[in-house]
Short mmCIF file of C-alpha atoms and ligand atoms in Angstrom, two decimals:
data_model
loop_
_atom_site.label_atom_id
_atom_site.label_comp_id
_atom_site.label_asym_id
_atom_site.label_seq_id
_atom_site.Cartn_x
_atom_site.Cartn_y
_atom_site.Cartn_z
CA MET A 574 82.58 82.78 108.35
CA ILE A 575 86.22 82.19 108.74
CA GLU A 576 87.54 78.99 107.35
CA ILE A 577 91.13 77.96 108.03
CA GLU A 578 92.23 75.02 105.88
CA ASN A 579 95.33 73.15 106.62
CA VAL A 580 97.52 76.21 107.17
CA ARG A 581 101.12 75.95 107.52
CA LYS A 582 103.54 78.52 108.42
CA SER A 583 107.28 78.62 108.81
CA PHE A 584 109.68 81.50 110.12
CA GLY A 585 112.80 80.14 108.56
CA THR A 586 113.27 76.51 109.60
CA LEU A 587 110.90 76.87 112.52
CA GLU A 588 107.48 75.56 111.71
CA VAL A 589 104.88 77.61 113.63
CA LEU A 590 101.70 76.37 112.24
CA LYS A 591 101.61 72.74 111.32
CA GLY A 592 98.35 72.16 109.38
CA ILE A 593 95.62 74.08 111.32
CA ASP A 594 91.94 73.59 110.39
CA LEU A 595 89.39 75.74 112.03
CA THR A 596 85.91 76.97 111.04
CA VAL A 597 84.46 79.93 112.96
CA GLN A 598 80.77 80.50 112.29
CA LYS A 599 79.05 83.91 112.12
CA GLY A 600 78.27 84.76 115.76
CA GLU A 601 80.53 82.35 117.29
CA VAL A 602 83.16 83.00 119.94
CA VAL A 603 86.26 80.81 119.87
CA THR A 604 89.04 81.34 122.29
CA VAL A 605 92.62 79.94 121.86
CA ILE A 606 94.59 78.87 124.55
CA GLY A 607 98.20 77.29 124.76
CA GLY A 608 101.61 77.65 125.84
CA SER A 609 103.95 80.54 124.68
CA GLY A 610 105.27 80.12 121.26
CA SER A 611 102.51 77.53 120.23
CA GLY A 612 101.55 79.83 117.26
CA LYS A 613 98.45 81.51 118.42
CA SER A 614 99.44 85.10 117.62
CA THR A 615 100.79 83.79 114.28
CA LEU A 616 97.43 82.44 113.34
CA LEU A 617 95.67 85.67 114.06
CA THR A 618 98.13 87.69 112.00
CA CYS A 619 97.74 85.21 109.12
CA ILE A 620 93.94 85.49 109.21
CA ASN A 621 94.05 89.39 108.54
CA GLY A 622 96.97 88.85 106.17
CA LEU A 623 99.58 90.70 108.13
CA GLU A 624 101.66 87.41 107.77
CA PRO A 625 101.79 85.30 104.56
CA ILE A 626 101.24 81.60 104.94
CA ASP A 627 103.09 78.66 103.22
CA SER A 628 100.33 76.40 102.21
CA GLY A 629 96.74 75.85 102.94
CA ARG A 630 94.18 78.61 102.75
CA ILE A 631 92.13 81.09 104.87
CA LEU A 632 88.82 82.20 103.61
CA VAL A 633 86.96 85.16 105.19
CA ASP A 634 83.38 85.37 103.90
CA GLY A 635 84.45 83.30 101.10
CA THR A 636 87.40 85.49 100.01
CA GLU A 637 90.88 83.78 100.12
CA VAL A 638 93.08 86.08 102.22
CA HIS A 639 96.20 85.05 100.65
CA ALA A 640 95.01 84.85 96.92
CA LYS A 641 97.04 87.25 94.76
CA ALA A 642 93.93 89.00 93.56
CA THR A 643 92.51 89.73 97.06
CA ASP A 644 92.47 93.45 98.01
CA LEU A 645 93.96 92.90 101.60
CA ASN A 646 93.28 96.56 102.65
CA ARG A 647 89.80 96.08 101.79
CA LEU A 648 89.38 92.66 103.51
CA ARG A 649 90.95 94.06 106.67
CA ARG A 650 88.24 96.47 107.12
CA LYS A 651 86.04 93.57 107.84
CA ILE A 652 88.53 92.03 110.51
CA GLY A 653 89.14 94.22 113.58
CA ILE A 654 92.22 93.08 115.52
CA VAL A 655 93.57 94.26 118.92
CA PHE A 656 96.86 93.28 120.09
CA GLN A 657 98.62 92.80 123.30
CA GLN A 658 100.74 95.91 123.07
CA PHE A 659 98.83 98.93 123.36
CA ASN A 660 98.70 100.61 119.87
CA ALA A 661 97.08 103.98 120.58
CA PHE A 662 98.27 106.47 117.99
CA PRO A 663 99.87 108.84 120.61
CA HIS A 664 99.70 112.02 118.42
CA LEU A 665 95.84 111.83 118.20
CA THR A 666 93.17 112.25 120.84
CA VAL A 667 91.16 109.48 121.93
CA LEU A 668 88.32 110.77 119.55
CA GLU A 669 90.69 111.16 116.67
CA ASN A 670 92.21 107.81 117.19
CA VAL A 671 88.70 106.27 116.57
CA MET A 672 87.84 108.63 113.67
CA LEU A 673 91.11 108.28 111.78
CA ALA A 674 90.50 105.20 109.76
CA GLN A 675 86.87 105.71 109.42
CA VAL A 676 87.54 108.96 107.58
CA LYS A 677 90.72 108.05 105.59
CA VAL A 678 90.00 104.46 104.96
CA LEU A 679 86.11 104.14 104.75
CA LYS A 680 85.71 107.67 103.57
CA ARG A 681 83.02 108.45 105.94
CA PRO A 682 82.05 111.98 106.29
CA LYS A 683 83.56 113.64 109.47
CA ALA A 684 80.31 114.09 111.26
CA GLU A 685 79.29 110.52 110.79
CA ALA A 686 82.66 109.25 111.86
CA GLU A 687 82.68 111.50 114.91
CA ALA A 688 79.05 110.24 115.76
CA GLU A 689 80.25 106.44 115.34
CA ALA A 690 83.41 107.24 117.54
CA VAL A 691 81.47 108.83 120.21
CA LYS A 692 78.92 105.86 120.22
CA GLN A 693 81.67 103.29 120.29
CA LEU A 694 83.69 105.14 122.91
CA ASN A 695 80.55 105.25 125.12
CA HIS A 696 80.05 101.62 124.68
CA VAL A 697 83.47 100.71 125.88
CA GLY A 698 83.13 103.28 128.99
CA LEU A 699 85.46 106.03 127.61
CA GLY A 700 82.66 108.60 126.61
CA ASP A 701 84.37 111.05 129.09
CA LYS A 702 87.91 110.77 127.57
CA LEU A 703 87.28 111.98 123.99
CA ALA A 704 89.55 115.03 124.10
CA VAL A 705 92.38 113.28 125.99
CA TYR A 706 95.55 112.12 124.49
CA PRO A 707 96.30 108.37 124.90
CA SER A 708 99.43 109.15 127.00
CA ARG A 709 96.88 110.07 129.85
CA LEU A 710 94.98 106.71 129.70
CA SER A 711 95.62 103.82 131.84
CA GLY A 712 96.69 100.56 129.97
CA GLY A 713 93.12 99.22 130.44
CA GLN A 714 91.62 102.42 128.94
CA GLN A 715 94.12 102.19 126.12
CA GLN A 716 92.99 98.57 125.18
CA ARG A 717 89.39 99.63 125.52
CA MET A 718 90.09 102.55 123.01
CA ALA A 719 91.86 100.06 120.67
CA ILE A 720 88.70 97.92 120.80
CA ALA A 721 86.46 101.00 120.03
CA ARG A 722 88.76 101.85 117.18
CA ALA A 723 88.39 98.75 115.72
CA LEU A 724 84.60 98.35 116.23
CA ALA A 725 84.13 101.74 114.64
CA MET A 726 85.09 100.06 111.24
CA SER A 727 81.97 98.08 111.63
CA PRO A 728 83.90 94.80 111.28
CA GLY A 729 82.19 91.34 110.67
CA TYR A 730 84.93 89.81 112.84
CA MET A 731 87.11 90.68 115.81
CA LEU A 732 90.33 89.16 116.73
CA PHE A 733 91.83 89.46 120.10
CA ASP A 734 95.50 88.63 120.87
CA GLU A 735 96.10 88.53 124.73
CA VAL A 736 94.68 91.95 125.12
CA THR A 737 94.91 91.60 128.73
CA SER A 738 98.53 90.29 129.14
CA ALA A 739 100.27 93.56 129.39
CA LEU A 740 97.84 95.01 132.05
CA ASP A 741 98.10 95.48 135.61
CA PRO A 742 96.00 92.67 137.25
CA GLN A 743 93.47 95.44 138.62
CA LEU A 744 92.80 96.61 135.15
CA VAL A 745 92.36 93.11 133.46
CA GLY A 746 88.71 92.98 134.57
CA GLU A 747 87.31 96.20 132.75
CA VAL A 748 88.74 94.92 129.42
CA LEU A 749 87.48 91.44 129.82
CA ASP A 750 84.08 92.94 130.57
CA THR A 751 84.19 94.89 127.36
CA LEU A 752 84.93 91.42 125.53
CA ARG A 753 82.13 89.73 127.42
CA MET A 754 79.74 92.60 126.33
CA LEU A 755 80.74 91.94 122.79
CA ALA A 756 80.35 88.35 122.94
CA ARG A 757 76.83 88.76 124.44
CA GLU A 758 75.99 91.00 121.54
CA GLY A 759 76.64 88.33 119.00
CA MET A 760 80.21 89.51 117.56
CA THR A 761 82.12 86.84 115.87
CA MET A 762 85.22 86.62 117.75
CA ILE A 763 88.50 84.80 118.03
CA CYS A 764 90.21 85.49 121.34
CA VAL A 765 93.63 84.31 122.21
CA THR A 766 93.76 84.52 125.98
CA HIS A 767 95.46 83.22 129.10
CA GLU A 768 92.29 83.98 131.25
CA MET A 769 90.81 80.59 131.67
CA LYS A 770 87.81 81.70 133.70
CA PHE A 771 86.99 84.07 131.01
CA ALA A 772 87.55 81.45 128.13
CA ARG A 773 85.10 79.22 130.14
CA GLU A 774 82.57 81.94 130.32
CA VAL A 775 82.25 83.27 126.79
CA SER A 776 83.43 80.62 124.46
CA ASP A 777 81.29 78.57 122.26
CA ARG A 778 84.39 76.50 121.58
CA VAL A 779 87.91 76.64 123.12
CA ALA A 780 90.85 75.59 121.04
CA PHE A 781 94.15 74.24 122.56
CA PHE A 782 97.35 75.06 120.67
CA HIS A 783 100.42 73.06 121.24
CA LYS A 784 103.60 73.43 119.35
CA GLY A 785 101.88 74.49 116.05
CA VAL A 786 99.15 71.98 116.30
CA MET A 787 95.54 72.42 117.29
CA ALA A 788 95.57 69.65 119.69
CA GLU A 789 91.84 69.86 120.86
CA ILE A 790 89.13 71.88 120.28
CA ALA A 791 85.78 71.62 122.14
CA PRO A 792 83.05 73.48 124.03
CA PRO A 793 84.29 74.84 127.18
CA ASP A 794 82.49 72.32 129.50
CA HIS A 795 84.19 69.51 127.52
CA LEU A 796 87.61 71.00 127.13
CA PHE A 797 88.06 72.21 130.74
CA GLY A 798 85.90 69.44 132.25
CA ALA A 799 87.15 66.41 130.54
CA PRO A 800 90.38 67.21 128.56
CA ARG A 801 91.38 64.49 126.39
CA ASP A 802 94.89 65.71 125.15
CA PRO A 803 97.70 64.76 127.47
CA GLU A 804 99.43 68.02 126.74
CA LEU A 805 96.22 69.87 127.53
CA GLN A 806 95.89 68.01 130.84
CA LYS A 807 99.39 69.05 131.60
CA PHE A 808 98.60 72.75 130.74
CA LEU A 809 95.43 73.06 132.54
CA SER A 810 96.72 71.55 135.64
CA ALA A 811 99.86 73.95 135.32
CA THR A 812 97.46 77.06 134.95
CA HIS A 813 95.16 76.17 137.65
CA MET B 363 149.81 150.49 116.75
CA PHE B 364 146.09 150.19 117.24
CA ASN B 365 144.84 153.15 115.31
CA TYR B 366 141.43 151.93 114.06
CA THR B 367 138.76 154.43 114.77
CA PHE B 368 135.46 152.96 115.25
CA GLN B 369 132.79 154.70 113.09
CA TRP B 370 129.55 153.04 114.06
CA LYS B 371 127.45 155.79 112.63
CA GLN B 372 128.65 154.86 109.21
CA ALA B 373 127.83 151.37 109.57
CA LEU B 374 124.50 151.94 111.18
CA ALA B 375 123.54 154.16 108.18
CA ARG B 376 123.74 151.07 106.05
CA LEU B 377 121.54 149.07 108.49
CA PRO B 378 118.39 149.35 106.12
CA GLN B 379 120.26 147.72 103.28
CA MET B 380 121.57 145.08 105.54
CA LEU B 381 118.18 144.21 106.75
CA ASP B 382 116.96 144.00 103.08
CA GLY B 383 119.80 141.49 102.86
CA ALA B 384 118.65 139.71 105.94
CA LEU B 385 115.20 139.42 104.25
CA VAL B 386 116.79 137.54 101.41
CA THR B 387 118.65 135.35 103.58
CA MET B 388 115.50 134.40 105.60
CA GLN B 389 113.81 133.91 102.25
CA ILE B 390 116.68 131.33 101.05
CA ALA B 391 116.65 129.61 104.28
CA LEU B 392 112.78 129.18 104.45
CA LEU B 393 112.66 128.05 101.10
CA SER B 394 115.39 125.63 101.25
CA MET B 395 113.90 124.27 104.49
CA ALA B 396 110.44 123.73 102.99
CA ILE B 397 111.60 121.97 99.83
CA GLY B 398 114.32 120.24 102.00
CA ILE B 399 111.69 118.89 104.18
CA LEU B 400 109.51 117.57 101.35
CA LEU B 401 112.57 116.03 99.71
CA ALA B 402 113.66 114.35 102.84
CA ILE B 403 110.10 112.81 103.26
CA VAL B 404 110.45 111.59 99.71
CA LEU B 405 113.95 110.28 100.47
CA THR B 406 112.67 108.59 103.58
CA MET B 407 109.91 106.84 101.73
CA PHE B 408 112.54 105.70 99.24
CA ARG B 409 114.52 104.32 102.06
CA LEU B 410 111.41 102.42 103.45
CA SER B 411 110.27 101.34 100.00
CA GLY B 412 112.52 98.24 99.91
CA ILE B 413 113.10 99.01 96.30
CA ARG B 414 116.86 98.86 95.75
CA VAL B 415 117.40 101.59 93.14
CA LEU B 416 115.35 103.97 95.34
CA SER B 417 117.07 103.23 98.69
CA ALA B 418 120.42 103.52 96.86
CA ILE B 419 119.42 107.03 95.67
CA ALA B 420 118.42 108.15 99.06
CA ARG B 421 121.70 106.61 100.71
CA THR B 422 123.89 108.43 98.22
CA TRP B 423 122.16 111.67 98.70
CA VAL B 424 122.43 111.40 102.37
CA GLU B 425 126.29 110.45 102.08
CA ILE B 426 127.32 113.24 99.87
CA ALA B 427 125.32 115.75 101.78
CA ARG B 428 126.61 115.04 105.09
CA ASN B 429 130.35 114.11 104.02
CA THR B 430 131.32 116.93 101.84
CA PRO B 431 131.51 120.65 102.56
CA ALA B 432 128.44 122.75 102.05
CA LEU B 433 130.63 124.97 100.09
CA PHE B 434 131.45 122.24 97.61
CA GLN B 435 127.69 121.38 97.14
CA ILE B 436 126.89 125.05 96.57
CA TYR B 437 129.78 125.24 94.00
CA MET B 438 128.44 122.17 92.26
CA ALA B 439 125.00 123.76 91.87
CA HIS B 440 126.61 126.66 90.18
CA PHE B 441 129.87 125.89 88.48
CA GLY B 442 129.46 122.08 88.40
CA LEU B 443 126.21 122.34 86.76
CA GLY B 444 127.66 125.12 84.52
CA SER B 445 130.09 122.75 83.16
CA PHE B 446 127.09 120.93 81.51
CA GLY B 447 125.63 124.07 80.04
CA ILE B 448 123.09 124.52 82.94
CA TYR B 449 123.53 127.94 84.26
CA LEU B 450 121.89 128.81 87.41
CA SER B 451 121.52 132.51 88.92
CA PRO B 452 123.52 132.94 92.15
CA PHE B 453 119.93 132.79 94.07
CA ALA B 454 119.10 129.56 92.43
CA SER B 455 122.51 128.08 93.03
CA ILE B 456 122.52 128.84 96.69
CA LEU B 457 119.05 127.64 97.00
CA LEU B 458 119.71 124.50 95.26
CA GLY B 459 122.88 123.93 97.39
CA ILE B 460 121.43 124.44 100.52
CA THR B 461 118.23 122.54 99.75
CA PHE B 462 120.50 119.61 98.72
CA ASN B 463 122.27 119.79 102.07
CA ASN B 464 119.12 120.18 104.12
CA ALA B 465 117.47 117.24 102.48
CA GLY B 466 120.51 115.08 103.12
CA TYR B 467 120.67 115.99 106.82
CA LEU B 468 117.03 115.80 107.37
CA THR B 469 116.67 112.45 105.88
CA GLU B 470 119.34 111.14 108.26
CA ASN B 471 117.31 112.89 111.30
CA PHE B 472 114.15 111.19 110.04
CA ARG B 473 115.75 107.96 110.16
CA GLY B 474 116.81 108.22 113.72
CA ALA B 475 113.27 109.59 114.61
CA LEU B 476 111.72 106.38 112.76
CA LYS B 477 113.76 104.08 115.10
CA ALA B 478 111.98 105.64 117.98
CA ILE B 479 108.48 104.55 116.53
CA PRO B 480 107.63 101.03 117.27
CA ASP B 481 106.78 98.86 114.29
CA THR B 482 103.51 98.04 116.06
CA GLN B 483 102.23 101.58 115.18
CA ALA B 484 102.35 100.80 111.39
CA ARG B 485 100.98 97.36 111.97
CA ALA B 486 97.98 98.87 113.71
CA ALA B 487 97.29 101.09 110.91
CA ARG B 488 97.46 98.35 108.23
CA SER B 489 95.17 96.27 110.38
CA LEU B 490 92.67 99.04 110.17
CA GLY B 491 92.67 99.04 106.36
CA PHE B 492 95.32 101.59 105.78
CA PRO B 493 97.60 100.80 102.73
CA GLN B 494 101.26 101.34 103.35
CA ALA B 495 101.34 104.82 102.19
CA GLY B 496 98.35 105.81 104.43
CA ALA B 497 99.76 104.10 107.33
CA PHE B 498 103.09 106.26 106.79
CA ARG B 499 101.36 109.41 106.13
CA TYR B 500 98.76 109.43 108.94
CA VAL B 501 100.35 107.46 111.68
CA VAL B 502 104.09 107.41 111.27
CA LEU B 503 104.89 110.74 109.58
CA PRO B 504 103.36 112.79 112.24
CA GLN B 505 105.02 111.29 115.01
CA MET B 506 108.42 111.22 113.12
CA LEU B 507 108.11 114.90 112.53
CA ARG B 508 107.63 115.66 116.10
CA ILE B 509 110.83 113.58 117.16
CA ALA B 510 112.69 115.20 114.47
CA PHE B 511 111.47 118.76 115.27
CA LEU B 512 114.54 119.75 117.27
CA PRO B 513 116.97 118.54 114.53
CA MET B 514 114.91 120.30 112.13
CA THR B 515 115.16 123.53 113.96
CA ASN B 516 118.89 123.16 114.08
CA GLN B 517 118.88 122.64 110.38
CA MET B 518 117.05 125.75 109.87
CA VAL B 519 119.66 127.51 111.77
CA TRP B 520 122.31 126.03 109.68
CA ALA B 521 120.57 127.03 106.49
CA ILE B 522 120.51 130.57 107.72
CA LEU B 523 124.36 130.42 108.23
CA MET B 524 125.01 128.70 105.09
CA THR B 525 123.53 131.54 103.06
CA SER B 526 126.81 133.15 103.83
CA LEU B 527 128.53 130.90 101.36
CA GLY B 528 126.46 132.47 98.63
CA VAL B 529 129.16 135.16 98.00
CA THR B 530 131.35 132.31 96.53
CA VAL B 531 128.94 132.00 93.57
CA GLY B 532 128.43 135.83 93.26
CA MET B 533 125.49 136.11 95.48
CA ASN B 534 125.21 139.80 96.62
CA SER B 535 121.75 140.40 97.73
CA ASP B 536 121.82 138.37 100.93
CA LEU B 537 122.82 139.58 104.31
CA TYR B 538 126.44 138.46 103.77
CA GLY B 539 126.62 139.60 100.32
CA VAL B 540 125.31 142.91 100.98
CA THR B 541 127.77 143.30 103.88
CA GLN B 542 130.76 142.36 101.78
CA ASP B 543 129.66 144.86 99.05
CA LEU B 544 129.37 147.60 101.64
CA ASN B 545 132.70 146.85 102.97
CA ALA B 546 134.21 147.34 99.52
CA LEU B 547 132.52 150.60 99.43
CA THR B 548 133.28 151.79 102.81
CA PHE B 549 136.07 149.88 104.51
CA ARG B 550 134.25 149.95 107.65
CA THR B 551 135.10 146.27 107.90
CA PHE B 552 134.90 145.74 111.62
CA GLU B 553 131.71 147.57 112.23
CA LEU B 554 129.92 146.13 109.29
CA PHE B 555 130.73 142.51 109.84
CA ALA B 556 130.13 142.91 113.70
CA LEU B 557 126.77 144.47 112.73
CA ALA B 558 126.03 141.54 110.42
CA ALA B 559 127.06 138.93 113.03
CA VAL B 560 124.49 140.64 115.44
CA ILE B 561 121.69 140.39 112.73
CA PHE B 562 122.52 136.60 112.10
CA TYR B 563 122.50 136.05 115.78
CA VAL B 564 119.25 137.65 116.33
CA ILE B 565 117.76 135.76 113.32
CA THR B 566 118.86 132.34 114.51
CA LYS B 567 117.83 133.23 118.03
CA ALA B 568 114.39 134.05 116.97
CA ILE B 569 114.05 130.81 115.06
CA THR B 570 115.09 128.80 118.16
CA LEU B 571 112.54 130.61 120.35
CA GLY B 572 109.90 130.71 117.46
CA ALA B 573 110.37 126.85 117.09
CA ARG B 574 109.82 126.42 120.78
CA LEU B 575 106.60 128.17 120.81
CA ILE B 576 105.47 126.31 117.60
CA ALA B 577 106.25 123.05 119.29
CA ALA B 578 104.33 123.92 122.33
CA ARG B 579 101.32 124.66 120.23
CA LEU B 580 101.67 121.84 117.86
CA PHE B 581 102.58 118.88 119.96
CA ARG B 582 100.26 118.86 122.79
CA TYR B 583 100.42 115.14 123.36
N1 LIG C 482 108.27 87.45 112.78
C1 LIG C 482 108.76 86.47 113.38
N2 LIG C 482 109.93 85.92 113.01
C2 LIG C 482 110.48 84.87 113.39
N3 LIG C 482 109.98 83.89 114.33
C3 LIG C 482 108.81 84.47 114.72
C4 LIG C 482 108.16 85.68 114.32
N4 LIG C 482 106.91 85.64 114.88
C5 LIG C 482 106.90 84.59 115.80
N5 LIG C 482 107.99 83.82 115.76
C6 LIG C 482 108.09 82.52 116.44
O1 LIG C 482 107.01 81.77 115.99
C7 LIG C 482 106.74 81.01 117.28
C8 LIG C 482 105.17 81.25 117.54
O2 LIG C 482 104.97 82.58 117.83
P1 LIG C 482 103.59 83.20 118.23
O3 LIG C 482 103.79 84.50 118.64
O4 LIG C 482 102.55 82.82 117.29
O5 LIG C 482 103.28 82.20 119.56
P2 LIG C 482 102.23 82.43 120.59
O6 LIG C 482 101.43 81.27 120.71
O7 LIG C 482 101.40 83.65 120.35
O8 LIG C 482 102.95 82.81 121.92
P3 LIG C 482 102.75 83.70 123.24
O9 LIG C 482 101.82 82.94 124.15
O10 LIG C 482 103.93 83.95 123.95
O11 LIG C 482 102.20 85.08 122.70
C9 LIG C 482 107.75 81.40 118.46
O12 LIG C 482 108.50 80.49 118.46
C10 LIG C 482 108.01 82.73 117.91
O13 LIG C 482 109.36 82.84 118.34
MG1 LIG C 483 101.31 85.68 121.24
#
């Protein structure tokens, strides 16, 4: 379970998160939508402790992320994250990309790590690209590799930050299909996305962020069918 | 007028001794590069550490190495330390001086290389649970060494050429030192130094070509 309690966060004088409360249950899929600069990415990087927060707290399986005593490196193994920018390690093959952290961080034996990597790469449809370097992959393939790399760590949670935003339109579908598959399999996920159709399909709940505030959160039917927040209404009519 | 008669045979007779010297030269250059690269990696980590004392050490090192003559650096290693009662052999002095120079230049090269690696690489590694040092070692460092490979090759060539400064601290077993001693013995100045120049040239060319082969093997991405 991820519990976000009254989290505030500023960059200098700019308050980016203005008291966010959100609880994500095991197995739940929450998508986050909202305009540019509304704080969606910041929230994700706060959840895995890449960014500090100013007040409030975030608990992952009961562990307070920003507590001094928390071993962030250990905690991050539980939380997979995939970013908008392709983050393939260019000096490693696809297989090595997915093996590296398993071997060096989790200390898995090589053979076991390789088996897991192959399994995850097959899962995202890259079983035929094991020996290829990332520079030979399309953007969509690179994103699927990044997903496999995160999944190979056997995380309890996956965070996705607009993983399709940097992709050519014809490649968006294959990545969204991968996310859909994970959702079906019961992975606990928070997905920041601009893909409304996708959000409507996969989400248990959809959260709308506006200027650092979670202005509305509801199951997709409600949020898209009967939006109450005026800013959300504006946002939805602009994106349709 | 021009009454110098070339006597190449005399010079060529000394070739084996000169090649022995060339081996010593290569030994100094290789050692100074190996240690220099390790030191430069450490200095680079000092720079990235955010700890003020450490980054000041790295900065000072780089400044001195790049902005003073290599000859001065080698002198300091020998006579400078000597003033404090630390007497290094000519071999150790030249090795220390060139290593200091290599580390300084390489640290600066690494800095440039790091700029070409997006922050998102380290961030992705941290997200997978790597501590800062692990993210550097497994994700940033290999990319940095690749980008800095050509400047490293250049520095290796420099290291070879810098060994000729060893004569100023009494070094006489390297290529240049041997040549100078032979010259004092035989006075075949032009022939001997021409021969030495050819050997230097062959070594540095071999390094450049060899590096290209290594790069092609190492960096397949
Ligand atoms: N490291 C940072 N330093 C300073 N300001 C930042 C930093 N990261 C984000 N911001 C600012 O915080 C605000 C929220 O950024 P954030 O990236 O969370 O928005 P977002 O909702 O993800 O937007 P987008 O849809 O464009 O990705 C923006 O105004 C952004 O400029
Ligand atoms: Mg964002």
